[in-house]
mmCIF file of C-alpha atoms and ligand atoms in Angstrom:
data_model
loop_
_atom_site.group_PDB
_atom_site.id
_atom_site.type_symbol
_atom_site.label_atom_id
_atom_site.label_comp_id
_atom_site.label_asym_id
_atom_site.label_seq_id
_atom_site.Cartn_x
_atom_site.Cartn_y
_atom_site.Cartn_z
ATOM 1 C CA MET A 1 2.084 -10.650 -41.506
ATOM 2 C CA THR A 2 4.902 -13.129 -42.161
ATOM 3 C CA THR A 3 8.558 -12.158 -41.952
ATOM 4 C CA THR A 4 8.812 -12.467 -45.736
ATOM 5 C CA GLU A 5 5.986 -10.024 -46.290
ATOM 6 C CA MET A 6 7.385 -7.667 -43.738
ATOM 7 C CA THR A 7 10.900 -7.445 -45.178
ATOM 8 C CA THR A 8 9.641 -7.284 -48.748
ATOM 9 C CA SER A 9 7.307 -4.445 -47.847
ATOM 10 C CA PHE A 10 10.376 -2.439 -46.805
ATOM 11 C CA ALA A 11 11.850 -2.948 -50.317
ATOM 12 C CA SER A 12 14.233 -0.365 -51.745
ATOM 13 C CA PRO A 13 14.709 2.491 -51.882
ATOM 14 C CA GLY A 14 15.712 2.997 -48.301
ATOM 15 C CA LYS A 15 17.180 1.257 -45.344
ATOM 16 C CA THR A 16 15.209 -1.327 -43.444
ATOM 17 C CA THR A 17 14.837 -1.949 -39.731
ATOM 18 C CA ALA A 18 15.586 -5.433 -38.448
ATOM 19 C CA ARG A 19 14.555 -7.082 -35.205
ATOM 20 C CA ALA A 20 17.705 -8.416 -33.609
ATOM 21 C CA TYR A 21 19.242 -9.828 -30.447
ATOM 22 C CA GLY A 22 22.515 -8.426 -29.217
ATOM 23 C CA ALA A 23 24.693 -7.147 -26.401
ATOM 24 C CA GLN A 24 25.429 -3.508 -25.495
ATOM 25 C CA ALA A 25 28.585 -4.355 -23.485
ATOM 26 C CA ALA A 26 30.996 -7.223 -22.856
ATOM 27 C CA ASP A 27 29.305 -8.190 -19.593
ATOM 28 C CA ALA A 28 25.701 -7.499 -20.656
ATOM 29 C CA ALA A 29 23.128 -10.189 -21.363
ATOM 30 C CA LEU A 30 21.866 -10.330 -24.932
ATOM 31 C CA ALA A 31 18.517 -8.604 -25.354
ATOM 32 C CA PRO A 32 16.127 -7.659 -28.158
ATOM 33 C CA LEU A 33 17.034 -4.530 -30.102
ATOM 34 C CA ARG A 34 16.502 -2.934 -33.515
ATOM 35 C CA ILE A 35 19.202 -2.381 -36.121
ATOM 36 C CA GLU A 36 19.335 -0.832 -39.583
ATOM 37 C CA ARG A 37 20.151 -2.748 -42.733
ATOM 38 C CA ARG A 38 21.476 -0.918 -45.753
ATOM 39 C CA GLU A 39 19.423 -0.058 -48.794
ATOM 40 C CA LEU A 40 19.422 -2.873 -51.329
ATOM 41 C CA GLY A 41 22.307 -2.141 -53.721
ATOM 42 C CA PRO A 42 22.343 -3.338 -57.335
ATOM 43 C CA LYS A 43 24.362 -6.490 -56.433
ATOM 44 C CA ASP A 44 22.696 -7.087 -53.047
ATOM 45 C CA VAL A 45 20.433 -9.857 -51.877
ATOM 46 C CA ARG A 46 18.031 -9.295 -48.971
ATOM 47 C CA ILE A 47 17.551 -12.495 -47.007
ATOM 48 C CA ASP A 48 14.796 -13.385 -44.558
ATOM 49 C CA ILE A 49 16.799 -15.216 -41.921
ATOM 50 C CA ARG A 50 15.069 -18.399 -40.791
ATOM 51 C CA PHE A 51 17.813 -19.986 -38.671
ATOM 52 C CA CYS A 52 21.129 -18.985 -37.160
ATOM 53 C CA GLY A 53 23.581 -21.277 -35.394
ATOM 54 C CA ILE A 54 25.378 -20.272 -32.199
ATOM 55 C CA CYS A 55 29.143 -20.525 -32.694
ATOM 56 C CA HIS A 56 31.591 -20.262 -29.812
ATOM 57 C CA SER A 57 33.174 -17.408 -31.797
ATOM 58 C CA ASP A 58 29.987 -15.391 -31.175
ATOM 59 C CA ILE A 59 30.819 -15.594 -27.470
ATOM 60 C CA HIS A 60 34.573 -14.871 -27.759
ATOM 61 C CA PHE A 61 33.771 -11.840 -29.915
ATOM 62 C CA THR A 62 30.835 -10.380 -27.971
ATOM 63 C CA ARG A 63 32.586 -10.788 -24.640
ATOM 64 C CA GLY A 64 35.547 -8.797 -25.944
ATOM 65 C CA GLU A 65 37.974 -11.727 -25.672
ATOM 66 C CA TRP A 66 39.431 -11.067 -29.130
ATOM 67 C CA GLY A 67 39.781 -7.293 -28.779
ATOM 68 C CA GLN A 68 37.735 -4.116 -29.024
ATOM 69 C CA VAL A 69 34.090 -4.569 -29.939
ATOM 70 C CA PRO A 70 31.960 -1.901 -31.634
ATOM 71 C CA TYR A 71 28.835 -2.306 -29.445
ATOM 72 C CA PRO A 72 26.033 -3.069 -29.866
ATOM 73 C CA ALA A 73 27.264 -6.508 -30.928
ATOM 74 C CA ILE A 74 24.811 -8.582 -32.966
ATOM 75 C CA PRO A 75 26.602 -11.872 -33.579
ATOM 76 C CA GLY A 76 25.668 -14.849 -35.768
ATOM 77 C CA HIS A 77 27.441 -16.182 -38.839
ATOM 78 C CA GLU A 78 25.700 -19.486 -39.453
ATOM 79 C CA ILE A 79 22.764 -18.087 -41.357
ATOM 80 C CA THR A 80 20.182 -19.791 -43.527
ATOM 81 C CA GLY A 81 17.053 -18.278 -44.988
ATOM 82 C CA ILE A 82 15.038 -17.351 -48.025
ATOM 83 C CA VAL A 83 15.788 -14.613 -50.532
ATOM 84 C CA ALA A 84 13.223 -11.817 -50.073
ATOM 85 C CA ALA A 85 14.452 -9.304 -52.672
ATOM 86 C CA VAL A 86 17.366 -8.814 -55.086
ATOM 87 C CA GLY A 87 19.082 -5.744 -56.566
ATOM 88 C CA ASN A 88 18.694 -5.017 -60.262
ATOM 89 C CA GLN A 89 22.128 -6.412 -61.230
ATOM 90 C CA VAL A 90 21.901 -9.665 -59.273
ATOM 91 C CA THR A 91 22.205 -12.642 -61.605
ATOM 92 C CA GLY A 92 22.597 -15.648 -59.317
ATOM 93 C CA PHE A 93 19.572 -15.441 -57.013
ATOM 94 C CA GLN A 94 15.887 -14.664 -57.046
ATOM 95 C CA PRO A 95 13.206 -14.244 -54.390
ATOM 96 C CA GLY A 96 12.269 -17.571 -52.860
ATOM 97 C CA ASP A 97 15.742 -19.153 -53.204
ATOM 98 C CA ARG A 98 17.093 -21.129 -50.234
ATOM 99 C CA VAL A 99 20.391 -19.542 -49.214
ATOM 100 C CA GLY A 100 23.066 -19.264 -46.572
ATOM 101 C CA VAL A 101 25.591 -16.712 -45.330
ATOM 102 C CA GLY A 102 28.695 -17.666 -43.388
ATOM 103 C CA CYS A 103 31.463 -15.728 -41.683
ATOM 104 C CA MET A 104 32.300 -13.235 -44.451
ATOM 105 C CA VAL A 105 30.211 -10.744 -46.411
ATOM 106 C CA ASN A 106 32.934 -9.140 -48.535
ATOM 107 C CA SER A 107 36.642 -9.020 -49.433
ATOM 108 C CA CYS A 108 38.866 -6.994 -51.774
ATOM 109 C CA ARG A 109 38.368 -9.473 -54.673
ATOM 110 C CA GLU A 110 41.676 -8.343 -56.228
ATOM 111 C CA CYS A 111 44.502 -9.801 -54.155
ATOM 112 C CA GLU A 112 46.032 -13.149 -55.081
ATOM 113 C CA ASN A 113 44.123 -14.987 -52.348
ATOM 114 C CA CYS A 114 40.764 -13.521 -53.378
ATOM 115 C CA ARG A 115 41.506 -14.314 -57.030
ATOM 116 C CA ARG A 116 42.084 -17.948 -56.229
ATOM 117 C CA GLY A 117 38.882 -18.177 -54.185
ATOM 118 C CA GLU A 118 40.389 -17.980 -50.708
ATOM 119 C CA GLU A 119 38.632 -14.792 -49.666
ATOM 120 C CA GLN A 120 38.988 -15.798 -46.028
ATOM 121 C CA TYR A 121 42.695 -15.019 -46.407
ATOM 122 C CA CYS A 122 42.122 -11.728 -48.296
ATOM 123 C CA LEU A 123 45.368 -9.791 -47.966
ATOM 124 C CA SER A 124 43.415 -6.637 -47.046
ATOM 125 C CA GLY A 125 41.307 -8.601 -44.559
ATOM 126 C CA ASN A 126 37.860 -9.959 -45.340
ATOM 127 C CA THR A 127 34.718 -8.214 -44.092
ATOM 128 C CA GLY A 128 33.291 -10.306 -41.273
ATOM 129 C CA THR A 129 29.551 -10.917 -41.080
ATOM 130 C CA TYR A 130 29.533 -9.078 -37.754
ATOM 131 C CA GLY A 131 31.771 -6.568 -36.035
ATOM 132 C CA SER A 132 33.578 -5.510 -39.231
ATOM 133 C CA THR A 133 33.572 -2.173 -41.019
ATOM 134 C CA ASP A 134 31.560 -2.694 -44.185
ATOM 135 C CA ARG A 135 32.383 -1.044 -47.500
ATOM 136 C CA ASP A 136 29.889 1.780 -46.766
ATOM 137 C CA GLY A 137 31.680 2.501 -43.468
ATOM 138 C CA THR A 138 28.971 1.016 -41.249
ATOM 139 C CA ILE A 139 29.564 -1.833 -38.798
ATOM 140 C CA THR A 140 28.295 -5.239 -39.903
ATOM 141 C CA HIS A 141 25.692 -7.054 -37.816
ATOM 142 C CA GLY A 142 25.161 -10.804 -37.890
ATOM 143 C CA GLY A 143 22.436 -13.367 -38.023
ATOM 144 C CA TYR A 144 20.784 -12.966 -34.624
ATOM 145 C CA SER A 145 18.311 -10.835 -36.596
ATOM 146 C CA ASP A 146 15.341 -11.250 -38.898
ATOM 147 C CA HIS A 147 16.954 -10.157 -42.166
ATOM 148 C CA ILE A 148 20.307 -9.250 -43.681
ATOM 149 C CA VAL A 149 21.552 -7.589 -46.881
ATOM 150 C CA VAL A 150 24.591 -9.250 -48.503
ATOM 151 C CA ASP A 151 26.434 -8.914 -51.813
ATOM 152 C CA GLU A 152 25.430 -11.876 -53.964
ATOM 153 C CA ASP A 153 29.052 -13.038 -54.308
ATOM 154 C CA PHE A 154 29.015 -13.934 -50.610
ATOM 155 C CA VAL A 155 25.679 -15.751 -50.625
ATOM 156 C CA LEU A 156 25.620 -19.570 -50.781
ATOM 157 C CA ARG A 157 22.976 -21.883 -52.184
ATOM 158 C CA VAL A 158 21.492 -24.399 -49.765
ATOM 159 C CA PRO A 159 20.569 -27.518 -51.776
ATOM 160 C CA ASP A 160 16.909 -28.573 -51.534
ATOM 161 C CA SER A 161 17.706 -31.817 -49.757
ATOM 162 C CA LEU A 162 19.244 -30.023 -46.759
ATOM 163 C CA ALA A 163 16.772 -28.699 -44.188
ATOM 164 C CA LEU A 164 17.550 -25.056 -43.388
ATOM 165 C CA ASP A 165 17.846 -25.618 -39.621
ATOM 166 C CA VAL A 166 20.465 -28.393 -39.736
ATOM 167 C CA ALA A 167 22.236 -26.642 -42.630
ATOM 168 C CA ALA A 168 22.831 -23.407 -40.690
ATOM 169 C CA PRO A 169 25.850 -24.691 -38.698
ATOM 170 C CA LEU A 170 27.493 -25.860 -41.916
ATOM 171 C CA LEU A 171 28.132 -22.205 -42.783
ATOM 172 C CA CYS A 172 30.813 -21.960 -40.079
ATOM 173 C CA ALA A 173 31.312 -25.220 -38.165
ATOM 174 C CA GLY A 174 30.989 -27.200 -41.411
ATOM 175 C CA ILE A 175 33.350 -25.229 -43.609
ATOM 176 C CA THR A 176 35.882 -24.583 -40.822
ATOM 177 C CA THR A 177 36.425 -28.306 -40.455
ATOM 178 C CA TYR A 178 35.855 -29.311 -44.110
ATOM 179 C CA SER A 179 38.590 -26.977 -45.378
ATOM 180 C CA PRO A 180 41.520 -28.319 -43.302
ATOM 181 C CA LEU A 181 40.304 -31.911 -43.738
ATOM 182 C CA ARG A 182 40.538 -31.402 -47.507
ATOM 183 C CA HIS A 183 43.752 -29.380 -47.391
ATOM 184 C CA TRP A 184 45.587 -31.961 -45.254
ATOM 185 C CA GLY A 185 44.057 -34.869 -47.135
ATOM 186 C CA ALA A 186 41.551 -36.722 -44.962
ATOM 187 C CA ALA A 187 40.877 -39.842 -47.031
ATOM 188 C CA PRO A 188 40.686 -43.639 -46.805
ATOM 189 C CA GLY A 189 43.718 -45.044 -45.036
ATOM 190 C CA ARG A 190 44.371 -41.807 -43.116
ATOM 191 C CA HIS A 191 43.944 -41.543 -39.357
ATOM 192 C CA VAL A 192 42.334 -38.340 -38.163
ATOM 193 C CA ALA A 193 41.818 -37.290 -34.550
ATOM 194 C CA VAL A 194 39.359 -34.603 -33.528
ATOM 195 C CA VAL A 195 39.994 -32.819 -30.227
ATOM 196 C CA GLY A 196 36.825 -31.461 -28.550
ATOM 197 C CA LEU A 197 33.350 -32.753 -29.341
ATOM 198 C CA GLY A 198 31.382 -29.515 -29.576
ATOM 199 C CA GLY A 199 29.937 -27.717 -32.600
ATOM 200 C CA LEU A 200 33.053 -27.818 -34.783
ATOM 201 C CA GLY A 201 34.192 -31.151 -33.403
ATOM 202 C CA HIS A 202 31.015 -33.044 -34.232
ATOM 203 C CA MET A 203 31.084 -31.678 -37.801
ATOM 204 C CA ALA A 204 34.762 -32.656 -38.124
ATOM 205 C CA VAL A 205 33.858 -36.217 -37.132
ATOM 206 C CA LYS A 206 31.009 -36.481 -39.632
ATOM 207 C CA LEU A 207 32.992 -34.919 -42.472
ATOM 208 C CA ALA A 208 36.247 -36.831 -41.909
ATOM 209 C CA ARG A 209 34.260 -40.051 -41.814
ATOM 210 C CA ALA A 210 32.392 -39.108 -45.010
ATOM 211 C CA MET A 211 35.779 -38.507 -46.670
ATOM 212 C CA GLY A 212 36.706 -42.077 -45.767
ATOM 213 C CA ALA A 213 39.214 -41.417 -42.985
ATOM 214 C CA GLU A 214 39.367 -43.373 -39.750
ATOM 215 C CA VAL A 215 38.303 -41.033 -36.961
ATOM 216 C CA THR A 216 39.223 -40.880 -33.272
ATOM 217 C CA ILE A 217 37.663 -38.436 -30.818
ATOM 218 C CA LEU A 218 39.714 -36.947 -28.009
ATOM 219 C CA SER A 219 37.323 -35.421 -25.492
ATOM 220 C CA GLN A 220 37.848 -34.292 -21.912
ATOM 221 C CA THR A 221 35.842 -37.247 -20.599
ATOM 222 C CA LEU A 222 34.035 -40.356 -21.899
ATOM 223 C CA ARG A 223 30.642 -38.704 -21.177
ATOM 224 C CA LYS A 224 29.738 -38.342 -24.880
ATOM 225 C CA LYS A 225 31.281 -41.619 -26.101
ATOM 226 C CA ASP A 226 28.021 -43.143 -27.399
ATOM 227 C CA ASP A 227 27.277 -40.015 -29.399
ATOM 228 C CA GLY A 228 30.822 -39.897 -30.768
ATOM 229 C CA LEU A 229 30.640 -43.434 -32.086
ATOM 230 C CA ARG A 230 27.203 -42.772 -33.582
ATOM 231 C CA LEU A 231 28.584 -39.663 -35.336
ATOM 232 C CA GLY A 232 31.170 -41.818 -37.099
ATOM 233 C CA ALA A 233 34.242 -42.176 -34.888
ATOM 234 C CA THR A 234 35.807 -45.611 -34.552
ATOM 235 C CA SER A 235 37.421 -44.832 -31.216
ATOM 236 C CA TYR A 236 36.962 -42.378 -28.385
ATOM 237 C CA HIS A 237 39.403 -41.453 -25.635
ATOM 238 C CA ALA A 238 39.458 -39.146 -22.624
ATOM 239 C CA THR A 239 42.222 -36.547 -22.498
ATOM 240 C CA SER A 240 41.831 -36.442 -18.703
ATOM 241 C CA ASP A 241 43.344 -39.959 -18.683
ATOM 242 C CA ASP A 242 47.156 -39.918 -19.014
ATOM 243 C CA ALA A 243 47.051 -43.420 -20.497
ATOM 244 C CA THR A 244 45.428 -41.927 -23.628
ATOM 245 C CA PHE A 245 48.654 -40.127 -24.499
ATOM 246 C CA GLU A 246 50.796 -43.246 -24.041
ATOM 247 C CA GLN A 247 48.422 -45.550 -25.862
ATOM 248 C CA LEU A 248 47.938 -43.288 -28.899
ATOM 249 C CA ALA A 249 51.499 -41.929 -29.269
ATOM 250 C CA GLY A 250 52.484 -41.592 -32.941
ATOM 251 C CA SER A 251 49.015 -42.633 -34.198
ATOM 252 C CA PHE A 252 47.559 -39.833 -36.302
ATOM 253 C CA ASP A 253 48.255 -38.326 -39.711
ATOM 254 C CA LEU A 254 46.114 -35.334 -38.859
ATOM 255 C CA ILE A 255 44.729 -33.848 -35.653
ATOM 256 C CA ILE A 256 42.073 -31.135 -35.809
ATOM 257 C CA ASN A 257 41.983 -29.193 -32.550
ATOM 258 C CA THR A 258 38.588 -27.534 -32.110
ATOM 259 C CA VAL A 259 38.991 -26.639 -28.445
ATOM 260 C CA SER A 260 37.977 -23.114 -27.440
ATOM 261 C CA ALA A 261 40.481 -22.962 -24.561
ATOM 262 C CA PRO A 262 44.267 -23.341 -24.404
ATOM 263 C CA LEU A 263 45.581 -26.927 -24.447
ATOM 264 C CA GLU A 264 48.965 -28.416 -23.697
ATOM 265 C CA ILE A 265 49.845 -28.650 -27.373
ATOM 266 C CA GLY A 266 53.058 -30.620 -26.823
ATOM 267 C CA ARG A 267 51.129 -33.618 -25.518
ATOM 268 C CA PHE A 268 48.958 -33.662 -28.631
ATOM 269 C CA LEU A 269 51.941 -33.258 -30.993
ATOM 270 C CA GLY A 270 53.245 -36.508 -29.549
ATOM 271 C CA LEU A 271 50.166 -38.260 -30.932
ATOM 272 C CA LEU A 272 51.149 -37.438 -34.535
ATOM 273 C CA SER A 273 52.925 -39.864 -36.806
ATOM 274 C CA THR A 274 56.023 -38.833 -38.764
ATOM 275 C CA ASP A 275 55.082 -35.893 -41.027
ATOM 276 C CA GLY A 276 51.718 -35.579 -39.263
ATOM 277 C CA ALA A 277 50.046 -32.213 -38.780
ATOM 278 C CA LEU A 278 48.125 -30.726 -35.859
ATOM 279 C CA VAL A 279 45.790 -28.058 -37.192
ATOM 280 C CA ASN A 280 44.338 -25.587 -34.742
ATOM 281 C CA VAL A 281 40.920 -24.253 -35.602
ATOM 282 C CA GLY A 282 39.993 -23.455 -31.994
ATOM 283 C CA ALA A 283 40.538 -19.752 -31.336
ATOM 284 C CA PRO A 284 41.204 -19.072 -27.644
ATOM 285 C CA PRO A 285 42.554 -15.584 -27.020
ATOM 286 C CA GLU A 286 45.473 -16.927 -24.996
ATOM 287 C CA PRO A 287 48.725 -18.027 -26.692
ATOM 288 C CA LEU A 288 49.436 -21.765 -26.901
ATOM 289 C CA PRO A 289 53.031 -22.495 -25.894
ATOM 290 C CA VAL A 290 54.514 -25.017 -28.331
ATOM 291 C CA PRO A 291 57.548 -27.151 -27.399
ATOM 292 C CA VAL A 292 59.745 -27.631 -30.466
ATOM 293 C CA PHE A 293 61.186 -31.100 -29.866
ATOM 294 C CA PRO A 294 58.002 -33.060 -30.644
ATOM 295 C CA LEU A 295 57.859 -31.059 -33.881
ATOM 296 C CA LEU A 296 61.384 -31.459 -35.174
ATOM 297 C CA LEU A 297 62.013 -35.033 -34.082
ATOM 298 C CA GLN A 298 59.328 -36.454 -36.390
ATOM 299 C CA ARG A 299 59.071 -33.558 -38.900
ATOM 300 C CA ARG A 300 55.634 -32.788 -37.526
ATOM 301 C CA ALA A 301 53.740 -29.578 -38.302
ATOM 302 C CA PHE A 302 51.628 -27.274 -36.162
ATOM 303 C CA ALA A 303 49.289 -25.183 -38.285
ATOM 304 C CA GLY A 304 46.105 -23.137 -38.232
ATOM 305 C CA SER A 305 43.144 -22.757 -40.560
ATOM 306 C CA ALA A 306 40.345 -20.205 -40.838
ATOM 307 C CA ILE A 307 36.874 -20.998 -42.226
ATOM 308 C CA GLY A 308 37.013 -21.520 -46.019
ATOM 309 C CA GLY A 309 36.498 -19.596 -49.259
ATOM 310 C CA ILE A 310 33.129 -19.077 -50.907
ATOM 311 C CA ARG A 311 33.757 -21.667 -53.636
ATOM 312 C CA GLU A 312 34.851 -24.268 -51.104
ATOM 313 C CA THR A 313 31.876 -23.455 -48.861
ATOM 314 C CA GLN A 314 29.524 -24.186 -51.757
ATOM 315 C CA GLU A 315 31.459 -27.403 -52.453
ATOM 316 C CA MET A 316 31.028 -28.383 -48.785
ATOM 317 C CA LEU A 317 27.261 -27.682 -48.869
ATOM 318 C CA ASP A 318 26.904 -29.810 -52.016
ATOM 319 C CA PHE A 319 29.046 -32.570 -50.450
ATOM 320 C CA CYS A 320 26.820 -32.545 -47.338
ATOM 321 C CA ALA A 321 23.637 -32.569 -49.431
ATOM 322 C CA GLU A 322 24.821 -35.579 -51.455
ATOM 323 C CA ARG A 323 25.598 -37.519 -48.305
ATOM 324 C CA GLY A 324 22.695 -36.306 -46.168
ATOM 325 C CA ILE A 325 24.967 -34.589 -43.647
ATOM 326 C CA GLY A 326 23.571 -31.849 -41.435
ATOM 327 C CA ALA A 327 24.463 -30.720 -37.925
ATOM 328 C CA ASP A 328 22.960 -32.330 -34.814
ATOM 329 C CA ILE A 329 21.076 -29.376 -33.403
ATOM 330 C CA GLU A 330 19.029 -28.153 -30.485
ATOM 331 C CA LEU A 331 16.561 -25.589 -31.830
ATOM 332 C CA ILE A 332 15.918 -22.696 -29.431
ATOM 333 C CA PRO A 333 13.800 -19.540 -29.386
ATOM 334 C CA ALA A 334 15.576 -16.172 -29.244
ATOM 335 C CA SER A 335 14.658 -15.926 -25.555
ATOM 336 C CA GLY A 336 16.892 -18.962 -24.935
ATOM 337 C CA ILE A 337 20.107 -17.453 -26.368
ATOM 338 C CA ASN A 338 21.648 -16.383 -23.044
ATOM 339 C CA GLU A 339 21.065 -19.791 -21.486
ATOM 340 C CA ALA A 340 22.435 -21.507 -24.587
ATOM 341 C CA TRP A 341 25.618 -19.437 -24.326
ATOM 342 C CA GLU A 342 26.011 -20.540 -20.698
ATOM 343 C CA ARG A 343 25.638 -24.140 -21.781
ATOM 344 C CA VAL A 344 28.199 -23.744 -24.586
ATOM 345 C CA LEU A 345 30.640 -22.359 -22.008
ATOM 346 C CA ARG A 346 30.059 -25.451 -19.842
ATOM 347 C CA SER A 347 30.743 -27.788 -22.848
ATOM 348 C CA ASP A 348 27.086 -28.783 -22.548
ATOM 349 C CA VAL A 349 26.119 -28.589 -26.214
ATOM 350 C CA ARG A 350 24.836 -31.489 -28.312
ATOM 351 C CA TYR A 351 26.016 -30.385 -30.717
ATOM 352 C CA ARG A 352 24.948 -26.972 -31.975
ATOM 353 C CA PHE A 353 22.318 -24.555 -30.725
ATOM 354 C CA VAL A 354 20.336 -23.077 -33.590
ATOM 355 C CA ILE A 355 18.063 -20.073 -33.158
ATOM 356 C CA ASP A 356 14.588 -20.188 -34.698
ATOM 357 C CA ASN A 357 14.669 -16.618 -36.029
ATOM 358 C CA SER A 358 10.876 -16.463 -36.358
ATOM 359 C CA THR A 359 10.872 -16.011 -32.553
ATOM 360 C CA LEU A 360 12.886 -12.763 -32.591
HETATM 361 P P1 NAP B 1 32.119 -25.513 -28.679
HETATM 362 O O1 NAP B 1 30.869 -26.027 -29.302
HETATM 363 O O2 NAP B 1 32.067 -24.845 -27.362
HETATM 364 O O3 NAP B 1 33.161 -26.751 -28.633
HETATM 365 C C1 NAP B 1 34.400 -26.669 -28.029
HETATM 366 C C2 NAP B 1 34.707 -27.997 -27.345
HETATM 367 O O4 NAP B 1 36.016 -27.908 -26.801
HETATM 368 C C3 NAP B 1 33.820 -28.321 -26.164
HETATM 369 O O5 NAP B 1 32.618 -28.922 -26.515
HETATM 370 C C4 NAP B 1 34.699 -29.252 -25.362
HETATM 371 O O6 NAP B 1 34.652 -30.556 -25.930
HETATM 372 C C5 NAP B 1 36.095 -28.707 -25.618
HETATM 373 N N1 NAP B 1 36.550 -27.823 -24.523
HETATM 374 C C6 NAP B 1 35.975 -26.689 -24.076
HETATM 375 N N2 NAP B 1 36.682 -26.153 -23.068
HETATM 376 C C7 NAP B 1 37.730 -26.966 -22.873
HETATM 377 C C8 NAP B 1 38.842 -26.943 -21.991
HETATM 378 N N3 NAP B 1 38.994 -25.971 -21.073
HETATM 379 N N4 NAP B 1 39.761 -27.942 -22.079
HETATM 380 C C9 NAP B 1 39.624 -28.939 -22.980
HETATM 381 N N5 NAP B 1 38.583 -29.007 -23.843
HETATM 382 C C10 NAP B 1 37.657 -28.046 -23.794
HETATM 383 O O7 NAP B 1 32.827 -24.453 -29.639
HETATM 384 P P2 NAP B 1 32.819 -24.374 -31.247
HETATM 385 O O8 NAP B 1 31.731 -23.472 -31.680
HETATM 386 O O9 NAP B 1 32.942 -25.721 -31.805
HETATM 387 O O10 NAP B 1 34.177 -23.550 -31.497
HETATM 388 C C11 NAP B 1 35.417 -24.093 -31.062
HETATM 389 C C12 NAP B 1 36.515 -23.083 -31.225
HETATM 390 O O11 NAP B 1 36.746 -22.866 -32.610
HETATM 391 C C13 NAP B 1 36.208 -21.706 -30.640
HETATM 392 O O12 NAP B 1 37.403 -21.176 -30.061
HETATM 393 C C14 NAP B 1 35.811 -20.901 -31.857
HETATM 394 O O13 NAP B 1 36.014 -19.510 -31.708
HETATM 395 C C15 NAP B 1 36.751 -21.472 -32.876
HETATM 396 N N6 NAP B 1 36.347 -21.279 -34.278
HETATM 397 C C16 NAP B 1 37.339 -21.070 -35.172
HETATM 398 C C17 NAP B 1 37.043 -20.939 -36.518
HETATM 399 C C18 NAP B 1 38.149 -20.793 -37.522
HETATM 400 O O14 NAP B 1 37.890 -20.284 -38.617
HETATM 401 N N7 NAP B 1 39.334 -21.242 -37.220
HETATM 402 C C19 NAP B 1 35.713 -21.008 -36.933
HETATM 403 C C20 NAP B 1 34.721 -21.244 -35.983
HETATM 404 C C21 NAP B 1 35.051 -21.386 -34.641
HETATM 405 P P3 NAP B 1 34.684 -31.894 -25.009
HETATM 406 O O15 NAP B 1 33.558 -31.725 -24.031
HETATM 407 O O16 NAP B 1 34.467 -32.992 -25.996
HETATM 408 O O17 NAP B 1 36.015 -31.966 -24.360
HETATM 409 ZN ZN1 ZN B 2 31.821 -19.562 -36.251
HETATM 410 ZN ZN1 ZN B 3 41.590 -9.874 -51.220
#
């Protein structure tokens, strides 16, 4: 029996049981378990998950680095798959459609941010794909599982020309870098630096280049230089080398910091030109001390950015499809998740692990 047949055979009414991979405690290895998915509501789409990317946020969250976790934790918010069933009021999707789900599965839809399509900044807080309290009071569980039920307003279309495996990381790593690149105007004639060449970083390089900007990679070492240039950067420097900070002082209009650990932000602010902005998308739990003089002397800005809204996520998927942009992935079976997490923690990822969910 295929996964499609299995999930469809559970069709409403009634909850369904999903095979999943998750952790029962902050220090526990991930292991197979079963979870319940809600009954298909009138506006819901049930998706057979084919692929799910491994984001560093999955690790921060599951390990309790960001705060209390409602265990069991089933992470995963870079989901692609095929629609298996739809509720009776769903208008945008039908069984067989190629779809994706990113980091959010709901929001209030009424606040000014939701109304302008920035649900990620919902003033009541968006509902995360995992670890959030859903509208029915249950805890959401993510894409390390064989199927998921999501309101159609939070389901994306994956264009036919994008393979589902390389498209999965676009749902978080793609949109998280696309959104600030657009907001701060990556374009021809603009110099963009990307700090950290991991999952987000490698997407930032591809996307900034596709937008026409000149791209520099700032990595801990020169180990991945060949890859960085192939991904679209025109220069590549090691942050372990003090000369980098002298040589590149005042060079960049925009710096996207994707690093998952605290950095000495003041050193990087010095690399911005007048009016330049350093945008932090990396989300380490520790505070980043920011010296003010590099900011005020050249009217520089230090900002943050979280994922992107649903409309912009669709725009990003269409942009990637038109230009043939997917993630560079290493496809793994579910049994390889724990080892993949260890490798992500060692900065040994080229450049996104993606789970083949048929192996769950
Ligand atoms: P990742 O694949 O592990 O990449 C992070 C990269 O940062 C590493 O590959 C490494 O690059 C560099 N790095 C790691 N530790 C470092 C250290 N101690 N010092 C200096 N550089 C270091 O992680 P990711 O999935 O891209 O996620 C990156 C961060 O973004 C995470 O904190 C994640 O939670 C966050 N995130 C935020 C959002 C948002 O909405 N803002 C969305 C998704 C993820 P090099 O080897 O090239 O130095
Ligand atoms: Zn993520
Ligand atoms: Zn809202």
